[in-house]
GROMACS .gro file of C-alpha atoms in nm:
model
  460
    1MET     CA    1   0.000   0.000   0.000
    2ALA     CA    2   0.131   0.346  -0.095
    3LYS     CA    3   0.261   0.559   0.188
    4TYR     CA    4   0.115   0.879   0.038
    5ASP     CA    5  -0.200   0.962  -0.159
    6TYR     CA    6   0.011   1.117  -0.436
    7ASP     CA    7   0.370   1.107  -0.553
    8LEU     CA    8   0.345   1.478  -0.640
    9PHE     CA    9   0.099   1.749  -0.542
   10VAL     CA   10   0.126   2.077  -0.733
   11ILE     CA   11  -0.028   2.390  -0.586
   12GLY     CA   12  -0.110   2.632  -0.867
   13ALA     CA   13  -0.208   2.551  -1.226
   14GLY     CA   14  -0.026   2.826  -1.409
   15SER     CA   15   0.234   2.770  -1.678
   16GLY     CA   16   0.508   2.636  -1.447
   17GLY     CA   17   0.283   2.414  -1.238
   18VAL     CA   18   0.104   2.268  -1.540
   19ARG     CA   19   0.430   2.180  -1.718
   20ALA     CA   20   0.572   2.013  -1.409
   21ALA     CA   21   0.250   1.820  -1.340
   22ARG     CA   22   0.216   1.697  -1.699
   23LEU     CA   23   0.574   1.574  -1.725
   24ALA     CA   24   0.566   1.411  -1.384
   25ALA     CA   25   0.237   1.234  -1.462
   26MET     CA   26   0.373   1.110  -1.795
   27SER     CA   27   0.651   0.934  -1.604
   28GLY     CA   28   0.386   0.721  -1.436
   29ALA     CA   29   0.376   0.916  -1.111
   30ARG     CA   30   0.049   0.979  -0.926
   31VAL     CA   31   0.000   1.352  -0.964
   32ALA     CA   32  -0.263   1.602  -0.850
   33ILE     CA   33  -0.270   1.974  -0.923
   34ALA     CA   34  -0.490   2.227  -0.742
   35GLU     CA   35  -0.605   2.565  -0.874
   36GLU     CA   36  -0.832   2.805  -0.685
   37HIS     CA   37  -0.926   3.010  -0.992
   38ARG     CA   38  -0.906   2.893  -1.355
   39VAL     CA   39  -0.648   2.657  -1.498
   40GLY     CA   40  -0.391   2.851  -1.697
   41GLY     CA   41  -0.277   3.093  -1.431
   42THR     CA   42  -0.174   3.454  -1.473
   43CYS     CA   43  -0.040   3.424  -1.828
   44VAL     CA   44  -0.340   3.261  -1.990
   45ILE     CA   45  -0.622   3.403  -1.779
   46ARG     CA   46  -0.519   3.753  -1.667
   47GLY     CA   47  -0.178   3.828  -1.815
   48CYS     CA   48   0.026   3.773  -2.129
   49VAL     CA   49  -0.241   3.620  -2.352
   50PRO     CA   50  -0.541   3.851  -2.297
   51LYS     CA   51  -0.305   4.148  -2.281
   52LYS     CA   52  -0.157   4.057  -2.621
   53PHE     CA   53  -0.509   4.038  -2.765
   54MET     CA   54  -0.569   4.388  -2.627
   55VAL     CA   55  -0.245   4.509  -2.784
   56TYR     CA   56  -0.355   4.370  -3.120
   57ALA     CA   57  -0.694   4.538  -3.088
   58SER     CA   58  -0.538   4.871  -2.995
   59GLU     CA   59  -0.301   4.876  -3.294
   60PHE     CA   60  -0.568   4.876  -3.563
   61GLY     CA   61  -0.655   5.243  -3.515
   62HIS     CA   62  -0.298   5.347  -3.586
   63ASN     CA   63  -0.278   5.097  -3.870
   64ALA     CA   64  -0.583   5.261  -4.026
   65GLU     CA   65  -0.397   5.594  -4.028
   66VAL     CA   66  -0.097   5.426  -4.190
   67ALA     CA   67  -0.327   5.266  -4.448
   68GLU     CA   68  -0.444   5.610  -4.562
   69GLY     CA   69  -0.083   5.695  -4.644
   70TYR     CA   70  -0.066   5.386  -4.864
   71GLY     CA   71  -0.374   5.473  -5.064
   72TRP     CA   72  -0.643   5.292  -4.869
   73SER     CA   73  -0.961   5.463  -4.760
   74ALA     CA   74  -1.001   5.354  -4.399
   75SER     CA   75  -1.223   5.630  -4.262
   76GLY     CA   76  -1.531   5.554  -4.054
   77ALA     CA   77  -1.391   5.255  -3.866
   78THR     CA   78  -1.529   5.206  -3.513
   79PHE     CA   79  -1.437   4.984  -3.219
   80ASP     CA   80  -1.681   4.777  -3.014
   81TRP     CA   81  -1.532   4.710  -2.669
   82LYS     CA   82  -1.801   4.465  -2.559
   83LYS     CA   83  -1.772   4.263  -2.879
   84PHE     CA   84  -1.398   4.243  -2.828
   85LEU     CA   85  -1.437   4.132  -2.464
   86GLU     CA   86  -1.677   3.854  -2.563
   87ALA     CA   87  -1.434   3.725  -2.825
   88LYS     CA   88  -1.141   3.753  -2.583
   89ASP     CA   89  -1.325   3.563  -2.310
   90ARG     CA   90  -1.423   3.284  -2.550
   91GLU     CA   91  -1.061   3.238  -2.654
   92ILE     CA   92  -0.935   3.241  -2.295
   93ALA     CA   93  -1.195   2.977  -2.202
   94ARG     CA   94  -1.082   2.765  -2.497
   95LEU     CA   95  -0.716   2.788  -2.396
   96SER     CA   96  -0.794   2.710  -2.031
   97GLY     CA   97  -0.988   2.405  -2.148
   98ILE     CA   98  -0.688   2.284  -2.348
   99TYR     CA   99  -0.471   2.303  -2.036
  100VAL     CA  100  -0.724   2.093  -1.844
  101THR     CA  101  -0.746   1.839  -2.127
  102ASN     CA  102  -0.368   1.808  -2.156
  103LEU     CA  103  -0.333   1.752  -1.783
  104SER     CA  104  -0.604   1.488  -1.782
  105ASN     CA  105  -0.460   1.312  -2.088
  106ALA     CA  106  -0.122   1.299  -1.914
  107GLY     CA  107  -0.283   1.128  -1.614
  108ALA     CA  108  -0.280   1.419  -1.369
  109GLU     CA  109  -0.582   1.485  -1.147
  110VAL     CA  110  -0.707   1.844  -1.159
  111VAL     CA  111  -0.867   1.980  -0.842
  112HIS     CA  112  -1.049   2.315  -0.840
  113ALA     CA  113  -0.990   2.437  -0.485
  114LYS     CA  114  -0.772   2.660  -0.272
  115ALA     CA  115  -0.484   2.452  -0.136
  116ARG     CA  116  -0.278   2.515   0.177
  117LEU     CA  117  -0.001   2.325   0.347
  118LYS     CA  118  -0.077   2.158   0.678
  119ASP     CA  119   0.275   2.022   0.711
  120ALA     CA  120   0.559   1.918   0.482
  121HIS     CA  121   0.365   1.625   0.336
  122THR     CA  122   0.001   1.727   0.381
  123VAL     CA  123  -0.218   1.954   0.167
  124GLU     CA  124  -0.561   2.075   0.274
  125LEU     CA  125  -0.806   2.150  -0.007
  126GLU     CA  126  -1.076   2.399   0.083
  127GLY     CA  127  -1.405   2.208   0.107
  128LYS     CA  128  -1.251   1.888  -0.032
  129GLY     CA  129  -1.051   1.732   0.251
  130THR     CA  130  -0.686   1.665   0.324
  131TYR     CA  131  -0.435   1.467   0.118
  132SER     CA  132  -0.076   1.355   0.156
  133ALA     CA  133   0.203   1.370  -0.101
  134GLU     CA  134   0.562   1.252  -0.114
  135LYS     CA  135   0.667   1.565  -0.303
  136ILE     CA  136   0.500   1.906  -0.315
  137LEU     CA  137   0.557   2.178  -0.575
  138ILE     CA  138   0.448   2.537  -0.510
  139ALA     CA  139   0.363   2.726  -0.829
  140THR     CA  140   0.115   2.991  -0.716
  141GLY     CA  141   0.265   3.278  -0.917
  142GLY     CA  142   0.219   3.642  -0.822
  143ARG     CA  143  -0.053   3.901  -0.778
  144PRO     CA  144  -0.064   4.276  -0.840
  145TRP     CA  145   0.055   4.489  -0.551
  146LYS     CA  146  -0.217   4.733  -0.450
  147PRO     CA  147  -0.127   5.024  -0.220
  148ALA     CA  148  -0.355   5.111   0.069
  149ASP     CA  149  -0.152   5.379   0.244
  150PHE     CA  150  -0.312   5.694   0.103
  151GLU     CA  151  -0.655   5.851   0.097
  152GLY     CA  152  -0.875   5.722  -0.184
  153ALA     CA  153  -0.668   5.410  -0.254
  154GLU     CA  154  -0.989   5.207  -0.245
  155HIS     CA  155  -1.088   5.360  -0.579
  156ILE     CA  156  -0.799   5.219  -0.782
  157ILE     CA  157  -0.805   4.913  -1.005
  158THR     CA  158  -0.518   4.684  -1.109
  159SER     CA  159  -0.435   4.510  -1.435
  160GLU     CA  160  -0.659   4.218  -1.335
  161GLU     CA  161  -0.972   4.437  -1.333
  162ALA     CA  162  -0.862   4.610  -1.654
  163PHE     CA  163  -0.934   4.291  -1.847
  164HIS     CA  164  -1.302   4.303  -1.753
  165LEU     CA  165  -1.408   4.669  -1.762
  166PRO     CA  166  -1.779   4.697  -1.848
  167GLU     CA  167  -1.697   4.991  -2.074
  168LEU     CA  168  -1.396   5.188  -2.187
  169PRO     CA  169  -1.330   5.508  -1.992
  170LYS     CA  170  -1.285   5.835  -2.178
  171ARG     CA  171  -0.986   5.924  -1.959
  172ILE     CA  172  -0.752   5.697  -1.764
  173MET     CA  173  -0.467   5.759  -1.523
  174ILE     CA  174  -0.212   5.476  -1.503
  175ALA     CA  175   0.039   5.478  -1.217
  176GLY     CA  176   0.359   5.282  -1.270
  177GLY     CA  177   0.661   5.266  -1.495
  178GLY     CA  178   0.713   4.894  -1.546
  179TYR     CA  179   0.622   4.688  -1.849
  180ILE     CA  180   0.260   4.630  -1.739
  181ALA     CA  181   0.193   5.002  -1.692
  182VAL     CA  182   0.364   5.091  -2.020
  183GLU     CA  183   0.180   4.821  -2.215
  184PHE     CA  184  -0.161   4.923  -2.080
  185ALA     CA  185  -0.086   5.288  -2.154
  186GLY     CA  186  -0.034   5.189  -2.518
  187ILE     CA  187  -0.346   4.973  -2.516
  188PHE     CA  188  -0.583   5.236  -2.381
  189ASN     CA  189  -0.431   5.512  -2.590
  190GLY     CA  190  -0.466   5.298  -2.901
  191LEU     CA  191  -0.833   5.237  -2.821
  192GLY     CA  192  -0.899   5.610  -2.812
  193VAL     CA  193  -0.877   5.669  -2.437
  194ASP     CA  194  -0.714   5.992  -2.315
  195THR     CA  195  -0.420   5.833  -2.133
  196THR     CA  196  -0.184   5.967  -1.867
  197LEU     CA  197   0.105   5.759  -1.735
  198VAL     CA  198   0.254   5.871  -1.404
  199TYR     CA  199   0.572   5.727  -1.255
  200ARG     CA  200   0.764   5.828  -0.946
  201GLY     CA  201   1.106   5.758  -1.103
  202ALA     CA  202   1.315   5.959  -1.346
  203ASN     CA  203   1.226   5.733  -1.639
  204ILE     CA  204   1.005   5.435  -1.719
  205LEU     CA  205   1.107   5.069  -1.761
  206ARG     CA  206   1.355   5.044  -1.475
  207GLY     CA  207   1.605   4.766  -1.538
  208PHE     CA  208   1.612   4.813  -1.915
  209ASP     CA  209   1.890   4.992  -2.102
  210ASP     CA  210   1.874   5.370  -2.056
  211ASN     CA  211   1.861   5.436  -2.431
  212VAL     CA  212   1.565   5.199  -2.456
  213ARG     CA  213   1.387   5.375  -2.170
  214ALA     CA  214   1.436   5.721  -2.318
  215HIS     CA  215   1.340   5.613  -2.668
  216VAL     CA  216   1.018   5.439  -2.564
  217THR     CA  217   0.916   5.746  -2.362
  218GLU     CA  218   0.973   5.972  -2.661
  219GLU     CA  219   0.778   5.748  -2.896
  220MET     CA  220   0.488   5.709  -2.651
  221LYS     CA  221   0.457   6.085  -2.633
  222LYS     CA  222   0.441   6.099  -3.013
  223ARG     CA  223   0.141   5.866  -2.994
  224GLY     CA  224  -0.037   6.113  -2.763
  225ILE     CA  225   0.028   5.950  -2.424
  226LYS     CA  226   0.096   6.203  -2.150
  227VAL     CA  227   0.399   6.079  -1.952
  228VAL     CA  228   0.450   6.245  -1.613
  229LEU     CA  229   0.771   6.151  -1.431
  230GLY     CA  230   0.911   6.218  -1.086
  231CYS     CA  231   0.586   6.228  -0.892
  232GLN     CA  232   0.336   5.997  -0.729
  233HIS     CA  233  -0.011   5.990  -0.577
  234GLU     CA  234  -0.081   6.161  -0.247
  235ARG     CA  235  -0.457   6.107  -0.254
  236ILE     CA  236  -0.744   6.030  -0.489
  237GLU     CA  237  -1.063   6.233  -0.470
  238LYS     CA  238  -1.388   6.090  -0.601
  239THR     CA  239  -1.602   6.351  -0.776
  240ALA     CA  240  -1.935   6.357  -0.955
  241SER     CA  241  -1.758   6.325  -1.291
  242GLY     CA  242  -1.483   6.078  -1.201
  243TYR     CA  243  -1.164   6.102  -0.999
  244VAL     CA  244  -0.901   6.363  -0.927
  245SER     CA  245  -0.549   6.237  -0.859
  246HIS     CA  246  -0.363   6.477  -0.632
  247MET     CA  247   0.007   6.435  -0.699
  248SER     CA  248   0.322   6.497  -0.497
  249SER     CA  249   0.420   6.760  -0.755
  250GLY     CA  250   0.119   6.967  -0.654
  251SER     CA  251  -0.072   6.895  -0.973
  252ALA     CA  252  -0.423   6.752  -0.990
  253ILE     CA  253  -0.514   6.521  -1.278
  254GLU     CA  254  -0.874   6.432  -1.361
  255SER     CA  255  -0.972   6.094  -1.503
  256ASP     CA  256  -1.261   5.849  -1.523
  257LEU     CA  257  -1.049   5.558  -1.399
  258VAL     CA  258  -0.729   5.520  -1.196
  259MET     CA  259  -0.523   5.208  -1.255
  260PHE     CA  260  -0.216   5.110  -1.054
  261ALA     CA  261   0.046   4.887  -1.215
  262THR     CA  262   0.317   4.939  -0.956
  263GLY     CA  263   0.452   4.589  -0.927
  264ARG     CA  264   0.355   4.234  -0.838
  265LYS     CA  265   0.436   4.025  -0.535
  266PRO     CA  266   0.463   3.647  -0.484
  267TYR     CA  267   0.125   3.495  -0.406
  268THR     CA  268   0.173   3.316  -0.074
  269ASP     CA  269  -0.137   3.438   0.113
  270GLY     CA  270  -0.296   3.157   0.314
  271LEU     CA  271  -0.056   2.901   0.169
  272GLY     CA  272   0.059   2.764   0.504
  273LEU     CA  273   0.432   2.795   0.435
  274GLU     CA  274   0.507   2.843   0.803
  275LYS     CA  275   0.333   2.519   0.900
  276ALA     CA  276   0.551   2.328   0.655
  277GLY     CA  277   0.865   2.513   0.760
  278VAL     CA  278   0.926   2.667   0.417
  279LYS     CA  279   1.145   2.979   0.429
  280ARG     CA  280   1.092   3.298   0.233
  281ASN     CA  281   1.350   3.557   0.133
  282GLU     CA  282   1.350   3.927   0.223
  283ALA     CA  283   1.111   4.005  -0.063
  284GLY     CA  284   0.859   3.749   0.061
  285ALA     CA  285   0.928   3.504  -0.221
  286VAL     CA  286   0.977   3.133  -0.160
  287ALA     CA  287   1.352   3.080  -0.129
  288VAL     CA  288   1.492   2.803  -0.352
  289ASP     CA  289   1.824   2.666  -0.475
  290LYS     CA  290   1.931   2.618  -0.838
  291PHE     CA  291   1.715   2.304  -0.858
  292SER     CA  292   1.410   2.498  -0.731
  293LYS     CA  293   1.421   2.312  -0.399
  294THR     CA  294   1.321   2.494  -0.080
  295ASN     CA  295   1.484   2.444   0.258
  296VAL     CA  296   1.235   2.159   0.315
  297ASP     CA  297   1.369   1.845   0.150
  298ASN     CA  298   1.048   1.738  -0.024
  299ILE     CA  299   0.909   2.080  -0.125
  300TRP     CA  300   0.999   2.277  -0.440
  301ALA     CA  301   0.879   2.602  -0.595
  302VAL     CA  302   0.889   2.741  -0.949
  303GLY     CA  303   0.775   3.053  -1.132
  304ASP     CA  304   0.688   3.397  -1.004
  305VAL     CA  305   0.636   3.280  -0.646
  306THR     CA  306   1.017   3.247  -0.630
  307ASP     CA  307   1.073   3.595  -0.779
  308ARG     CA  308   1.374   3.499  -0.989
  309ILE     CA  309   1.289   3.599  -1.346
  310ASN     CA  310   0.915   3.653  -1.362
  311LEU     CA  311   0.842   3.542  -1.717
  312THR     CA  312   0.612   3.264  -1.836
  313PRO     CA  313   0.875   3.077  -2.042
  314VAL     CA  314   1.107   3.081  -1.742
  315ALA     CA  315   0.839   2.925  -1.519
  316ILE     CA  316   0.782   2.657  -1.784
  317ARG     CA  317   1.152   2.575  -1.804
  318GLU     CA  318   1.184   2.568  -1.424
  319GLY     CA  319   0.885   2.333  -1.404
  320ALA     CA  320   1.031   2.107  -1.672
  321ALA     CA  321   1.372   2.102  -1.499
  322PHE     CA  322   1.207   2.002  -1.171
  323ALA     CA  323   1.024   1.712  -1.338
  324GLN     CA  324   1.336   1.593  -1.517
  325THR     CA  325   1.532   1.597  -1.192
  326GLU     CA  326   1.277   1.433  -0.967
  327PHE     CA  327   1.087   1.195  -1.196
  328TYR     CA  328   1.323   1.106  -1.479
  329GLY     CA  329   1.654   1.072  -1.295
  330ASN     CA  330   1.805   1.352  -1.502
  331PRO     CA  331   1.933   1.628  -1.270
  332THR     CA  332   1.852   1.952  -1.449
  333SER     CA  333   1.868   2.316  -1.345
  334PHE     CA  334   1.755   2.606  -1.560
  335ASP     CA  335   2.021   2.860  -1.654
  336HIS     CA  336   1.876   3.208  -1.589
  337ASP     CA  337   2.153   3.383  -1.784
  338MET     CA  338   2.078   3.554  -2.119
  339VAL     CA  339   1.699   3.524  -2.094
  340ALA     CA  340   1.538   3.749  -2.354
  341SER     CA  341   1.239   3.964  -2.267
  342ALA     CA  342   0.984   4.170  -2.456
  343VAL     CA  343   0.769   4.468  -2.372
  344PHE     CA  344   0.457   4.489  -2.588
  345SER     CA  345   0.453   4.864  -2.567
  346GLN     CA  346   0.385   5.078  -2.872
  347PRO     CA  347   0.651   5.066  -3.010
  348PRO     CA  348   0.750   4.725  -2.869
  349VAL     CA  349   1.082   4.637  -2.708
  350GLY     CA  350   1.302   4.331  -2.737
  351SER     CA  351   1.600   4.293  -2.506
  352VAL     CA  352   1.853   4.027  -2.417
  353GLY     CA  353   2.167   4.045  -2.207
  354LEU     CA  354   2.308   4.340  -2.019
  355SER     CA  355   2.221   4.708  -2.037
  356GLU     CA  356   2.511   4.942  -2.103
  357ALA     CA  357   2.517   5.055  -1.739
  358ASP     CA  358   2.523   4.699  -1.602
  359ALA     CA  359   2.783   4.592  -1.857
  360ARG     CA  360   3.015   4.879  -1.761
  361HIS     CA  361   2.979   4.788  -1.396
  362GLN     CA  362   3.057   4.421  -1.459
  363HIS     CA  363   3.301   4.431  -1.750
  364GLY     CA  364   3.459   4.776  -1.766
  365LYS     CA  365   3.550   4.908  -2.111
  366LEU     CA  366   3.286   4.862  -2.381
  367ASP     CA  367   3.220   4.925  -2.747
  368ILE     CA  368   2.870   5.058  -2.807
  369TYR     CA  369   2.685   5.047  -3.138
  370LEU     CA  370   2.366   5.253  -3.156
  371SER     CA  371   2.135   5.349  -3.440
  372LYS     CA  372   1.803   5.536  -3.459
  373PHE     CA  373   1.609   5.554  -3.783
  374ARG     CA  374   1.270   5.554  -3.951
  375THR     CA  375   1.157   5.231  -4.116
  376MET     CA  376   1.073   5.212  -4.485
  377LYS     CA  377   0.707   5.175  -4.393
  378SER     CA  378   0.708   5.491  -4.184
  379THR     CA  379   0.915   5.698  -4.424
  380PHE     CA  380   0.681   5.623  -4.715
  381TYR     CA  381   0.374   5.784  -4.560
  382GLY     CA  382   0.558   6.055  -4.365
  383GLY     CA  383   0.534   5.897  -4.021
  384GLU     CA  384   0.751   6.025  -3.740
  385GLU     CA  385   0.806   5.693  -3.561
  386ARG     CA  386   1.169   5.599  -3.514
  387CYS     CA  387   1.331   5.266  -3.430
  388MET     CA  388   1.632   5.213  -3.210
  389ILE     CA  389   1.883   4.929  -3.205
  390LYS     CA  390   2.181   4.891  -2.976
  391LEU     CA  391   2.462   4.644  -2.922
  392VAL     CA  392   2.671   4.636  -2.605
  393VAL     CA  393   3.012   4.475  -2.673
  394GLU     CA  394   3.297   4.395  -2.434
  395ALA     CA  395   3.593   4.589  -2.574
  396GLU     CA  396   3.868   4.333  -2.513
  397SER     CA  397   3.699   4.004  -2.603
  398GLN     CA  398   3.450   4.160  -2.848
  399LYS     CA  399   3.180   3.937  -2.702
  400ILE     CA  400   2.832   4.084  -2.740
  401LEU     CA  401   2.690   4.134  -2.391
  402GLY     CA  402   2.358   4.293  -2.478
  403CYS     CA  403   2.122   4.347  -2.769
  404HIS     CA  404   1.830   4.592  -2.750
  405VAL     CA  405   1.569   4.668  -3.015
  406VAL     CA  406   1.279   4.915  -3.009
  407GLY     CA  407   1.049   4.908  -3.309
  408PRO     CA  408   0.806   4.693  -3.509
  409ASP     CA  409   0.852   4.319  -3.449
  410ALA     CA  410   1.124   4.379  -3.188
  411PRO     CA  411   1.001   4.082  -2.975
  412GLU     CA  412   1.023   3.853  -3.279
  413ILE     CA  413   1.370   3.979  -3.367
  414ILE     CA  414   1.511   3.941  -3.017
  415GLN     CA  415   1.423   3.571  -3.001
  416MET     CA  416   1.676   3.495  -3.272
  417ALA     CA  417   1.933   3.737  -3.130
  418ALA     CA  418   1.903   3.558  -2.795
  419ILE     CA  419   2.026   3.233  -2.950
  420ALA     CA  420   2.347   3.398  -3.069
  421LEU     CA  421   2.412   3.579  -2.739
  422LYS     CA  422   2.345   3.263  -2.540
  423MET     CA  423   2.616   3.092  -2.748
  424GLY     CA  424   2.865   3.371  -2.676
  425VAL     CA  425   2.874   3.536  -3.018
  426THR     CA  426   3.143   3.796  -3.090
  427LYS     CA  427   3.091   4.115  -3.288
  428ALA     CA  428   3.302   3.977  -3.576
  429GLN     CA  429   3.088   3.662  -3.594
  430TRP     CA  430   2.773   3.873  -3.572
  431ASP     CA  431   2.895   4.097  -3.856
  432SER     CA  432   2.978   3.798  -4.074
  433THR     CA  433   2.603   3.732  -4.103
  434CYS     CA  434   2.463   3.852  -4.434
  435ALA     CA  435   2.175   4.098  -4.398
  436VAL     CA  436   1.819   4.019  -4.507
  437HIS     CA  437   1.706   4.318  -4.713
  438PRO     CA  438   1.487   4.519  -4.684
  439THR     CA  439   1.414   4.460  -4.313
  440LEU     CA  440   1.449   4.638  -3.983
  441ALA     CA  441   1.653   4.348  -3.847
  442GLU     CA  442   1.925   4.389  -4.111
  443GLU     CA  443   2.039   4.703  -3.931
  444LEU     CA  444   2.162   4.483  -3.646
  445VAL     CA  445   2.430   4.321  -3.861
  446THR     CA  446   2.536   4.630  -4.055
  447MET     CA  447   2.646   4.859  -3.768
  448ARG     CA  448   3.020   4.921  -3.800
  449GLU     CA  449   3.079   5.263  -3.641
  450LYS     CA  450   3.113   5.272  -3.266
  451HIS     CA  451   2.879   5.508  -3.086
  452LEU     CA  452   3.053   5.794  -2.907
  453PRO     CA  453   2.839   5.965  -2.643
  454GLN     CA  454   2.787   6.335  -2.716
  455GLU     CA  455   2.972   6.455  -2.411
  456LEU     CA  456   3.275   6.243  -2.499
  457GLY     CA  457   3.267   6.358  -2.858
  458ALA     CA  458   3.261   6.720  -2.750
  459ALA     CA  459   3.554   6.664  -2.514
  460ALA     CA  460   3.753   6.497  -2.789
   0.00000   0.00000   0.00000
C-alpha cells in the first residue's frame, strides 16, 4: 500500500505548475494539481495572452492611419469594446480548457480548490478534505501589488480588473513605470482613451537599457500619451464626474479611472508555508536553490512565487527542470543567464543580455553600437516613428553582452538574437552574417561605427 496519496501534489495551475505536473504524470507518477481560480494561471487568464489580444486590438486604429498613407480609404472605422471582450473571453476559455485536457490526458488529477499546506507532506483543499504527497511543488505565481496607504486608494483598479471593464473610460490615469503600466498605456491610448502615465522615477522601464527607456518614452509621447515623471499619488478624490489624482508635484489630474500597475508580489497568502517550515526571502518570495528546492527536503517552488525571473517561459523551463530531476533521474537546473524579454509597448521592445550601465559595472571598457532611424514603412507615408537598435560589446573580447531593439517586431527579432548571445557570439561573428534586405533586423548586422556619447565627442 502506498505511503502517500500522491507522488506529487502541485499547488497552482499556471504555466510552471502545469508543465511540471504533466511531465511528472507522464513518467507514471500519481499527480494532482490544485487551482483556486481557472487553470492557466496569470499568463493565460489575466496576463500575457489577454493582454496581447488587447495590444492587437489597440493597434488597428494606428494601422488605419498608416493605411491612408498607402492609398487605402479607412475612414469611418469604429471599435466595439463589448464585442472584443466577448471574443477575448471565449478564446481564454478555450485555452484554459486545453490546459485541463492536456493535464487529464497525461494522467494528472485536476482539483479546483484553494490549497494550503498543513505540514511538509500534507495539503488541505478547501471544502474537499486533506491529502498527503511525497513531493510538493508550489507554483502559485504572483498578484498585483495594490497600495492602501493613502486617501482614496480604495478607488484604484489593477491590471486584473482592466481585463473586464464593463466599458472603456474616456480618460484613464495609469500609475507605474514597469512593463505592465507601459503596455496598458499603449493599449488604452490605441483604443482612443485619453491616457496619462505617471511614474515616481526619473524614467520608465527600470532595469532596461537607458537608451531603450528614453526612446520608448519619446515614442509614446508621439502617440499622444501624457507621460508624467518624478511624482506619485498623495490622494485620490472621487467627484461627480470621475476622480481627481492629487500628486506629490502639486498637480491635480482628472480621469474616469485610476489604474495602478506598480509591481507584483509572490502569491503566498494563506498558503501555510510556516506550517511546513518553508522559508521565504526578504522580498517574501519562496527561497529556492538552483534546482528549485526549498529548505524543506520534499518541497519545491517554481515561477513567479520564487521571484527569480518573472516570465512565463522561465516558469515553464523551471517546471520542466524540476520534473526531469525528480521523476526522470536527469538532474537539471535552468540557466537564468541571457533570458530574452519583450515589452509589448507601442513601439514594442526586445531585449537580451546586459544594459550598457550593467555591462560597464561588470566588464569595464565597452564598445557601443547605436542606431536610430525611420523604417521604410514609416518613411513612405511621412510617419515620425523611429526605431532604435543597440549592441553592447565587451571591448577586449568583443563578445556581445547585450542586444536591444525598439520598433516593429522587436520581440520577434530578439528571439533569434538571444540564440546567438546565449552561445557567446562575438561582434566579428555577428557581422559575418549577411543581412536580409529590406528589413528592420538587417540594421543589427550592418552597424560598423562605434557610438561615441555626445559629451565624450565634444571633449575629444
